[in-house]
PDB file of C-alpha atoms in Angstrom:
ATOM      1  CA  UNK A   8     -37.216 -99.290   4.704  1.00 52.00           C
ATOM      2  CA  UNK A   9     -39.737 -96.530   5.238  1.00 75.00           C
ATOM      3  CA  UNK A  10     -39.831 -94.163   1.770  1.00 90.00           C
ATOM      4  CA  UNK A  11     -39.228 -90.616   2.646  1.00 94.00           C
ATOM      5  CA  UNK A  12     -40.132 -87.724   0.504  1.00 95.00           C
ATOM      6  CA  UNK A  13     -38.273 -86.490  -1.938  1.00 95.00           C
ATOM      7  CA  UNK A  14     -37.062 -83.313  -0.856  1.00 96.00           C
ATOM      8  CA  UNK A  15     -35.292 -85.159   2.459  1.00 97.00           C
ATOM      9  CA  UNK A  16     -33.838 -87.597  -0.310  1.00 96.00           C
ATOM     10  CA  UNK A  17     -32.729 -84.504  -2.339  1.00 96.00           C
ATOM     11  CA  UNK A  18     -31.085 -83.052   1.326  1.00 97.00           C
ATOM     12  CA  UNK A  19     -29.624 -86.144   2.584  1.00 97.00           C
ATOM     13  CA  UNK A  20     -27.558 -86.600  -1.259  1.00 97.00           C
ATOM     14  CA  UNK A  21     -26.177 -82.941  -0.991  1.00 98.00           C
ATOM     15  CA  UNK A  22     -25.223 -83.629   2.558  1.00 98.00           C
ATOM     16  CA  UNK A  23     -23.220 -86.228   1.964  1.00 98.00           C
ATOM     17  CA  UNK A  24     -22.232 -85.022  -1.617  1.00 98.00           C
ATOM     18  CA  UNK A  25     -20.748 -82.197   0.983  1.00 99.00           C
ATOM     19  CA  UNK A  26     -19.354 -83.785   3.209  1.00 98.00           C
ATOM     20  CA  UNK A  27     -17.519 -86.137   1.070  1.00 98.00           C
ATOM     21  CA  UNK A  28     -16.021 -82.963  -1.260  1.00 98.00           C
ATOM     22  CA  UNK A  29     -14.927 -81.341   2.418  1.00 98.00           C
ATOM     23  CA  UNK A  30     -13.099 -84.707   3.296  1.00 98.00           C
ATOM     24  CA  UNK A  31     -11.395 -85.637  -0.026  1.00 98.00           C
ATOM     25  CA  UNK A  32     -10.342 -81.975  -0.278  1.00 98.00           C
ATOM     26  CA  UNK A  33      -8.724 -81.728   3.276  1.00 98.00           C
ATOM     27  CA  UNK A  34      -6.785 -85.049   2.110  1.00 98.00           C
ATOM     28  CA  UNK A  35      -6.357 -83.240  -1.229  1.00 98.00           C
ATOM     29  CA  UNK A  36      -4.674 -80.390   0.817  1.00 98.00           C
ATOM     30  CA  UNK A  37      -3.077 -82.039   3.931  1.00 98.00           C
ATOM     31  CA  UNK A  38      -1.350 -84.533   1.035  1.00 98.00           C
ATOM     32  CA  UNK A  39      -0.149 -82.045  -1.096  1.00 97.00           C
ATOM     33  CA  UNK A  40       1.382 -79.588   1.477  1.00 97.00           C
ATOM     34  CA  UNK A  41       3.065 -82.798   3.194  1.00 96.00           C
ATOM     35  CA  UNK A  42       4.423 -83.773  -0.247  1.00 95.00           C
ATOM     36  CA  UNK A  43       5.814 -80.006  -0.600  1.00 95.00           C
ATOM     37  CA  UNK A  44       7.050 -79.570   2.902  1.00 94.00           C
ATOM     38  CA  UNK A  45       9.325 -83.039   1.981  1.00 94.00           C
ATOM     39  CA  UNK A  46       9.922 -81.940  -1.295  1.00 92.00           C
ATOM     40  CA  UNK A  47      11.747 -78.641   0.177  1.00 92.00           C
ATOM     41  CA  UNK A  48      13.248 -80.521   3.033  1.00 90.00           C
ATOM     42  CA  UNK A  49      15.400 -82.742   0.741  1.00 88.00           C
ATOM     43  CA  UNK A  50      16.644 -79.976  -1.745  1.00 87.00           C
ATOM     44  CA  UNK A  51      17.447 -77.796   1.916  1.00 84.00           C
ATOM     45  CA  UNK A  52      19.601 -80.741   2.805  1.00 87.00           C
ATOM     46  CA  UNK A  53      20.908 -80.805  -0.304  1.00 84.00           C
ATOM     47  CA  UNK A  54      22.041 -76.879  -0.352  1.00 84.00           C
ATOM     48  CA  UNK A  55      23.416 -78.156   2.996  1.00 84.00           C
ATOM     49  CA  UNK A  56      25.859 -80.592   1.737  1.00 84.00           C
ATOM     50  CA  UNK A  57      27.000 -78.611  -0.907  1.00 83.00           C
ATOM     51  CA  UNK A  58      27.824 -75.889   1.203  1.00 81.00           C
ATOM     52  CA  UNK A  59      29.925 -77.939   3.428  1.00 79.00           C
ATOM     53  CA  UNK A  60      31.908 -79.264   1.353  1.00 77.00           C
ATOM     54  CA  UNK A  61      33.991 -76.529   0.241  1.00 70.00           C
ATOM     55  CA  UNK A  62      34.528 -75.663   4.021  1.00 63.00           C
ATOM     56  CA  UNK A  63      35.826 -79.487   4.233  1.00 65.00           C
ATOM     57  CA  UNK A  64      38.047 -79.607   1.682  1.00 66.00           C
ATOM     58  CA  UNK A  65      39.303 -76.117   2.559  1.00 65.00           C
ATOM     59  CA  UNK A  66      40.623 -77.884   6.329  1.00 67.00           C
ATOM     60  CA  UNK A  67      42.281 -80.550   4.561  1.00 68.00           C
ATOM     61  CA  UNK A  68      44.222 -78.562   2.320  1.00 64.00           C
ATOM     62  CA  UNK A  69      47.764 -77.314   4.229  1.00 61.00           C
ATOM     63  CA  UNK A  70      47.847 -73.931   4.565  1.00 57.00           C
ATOM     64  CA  UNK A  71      51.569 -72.640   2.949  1.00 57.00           C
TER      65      UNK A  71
END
């Protein structure tokens, strides 16, 4: 392997020091949004069974 100076040693680590940070923060991101977009999804079903039910039991109750 041919020995290159040291500043192109120095450039190449940074670059890939980079482009590593870049990628493990986009995962960082995209995983935590996906994780909060579920998150809210369940308790929005959740507010939506709860207000259904009183609407349920309100048919099956005769009216007098």
């Amino acid at each position: 392997m041919a020995k290159y100076a040291w500043y192109t040693r120095v450039a190449d680590t940074v670059h890939r020091l980079t482009v590593l940070t870049l990628v493990g923060g986009c995962f960082y991101i995209v995983g935590g949004l996906s994780w909060t977009i579920y998150q809210n999804g369940k308790k929005f079903e959740q507010q939506q069974q709860l207000a259904a039910k009183p609407a349920e039991e309100d048919q099956q109750q005769p009216q007098q």
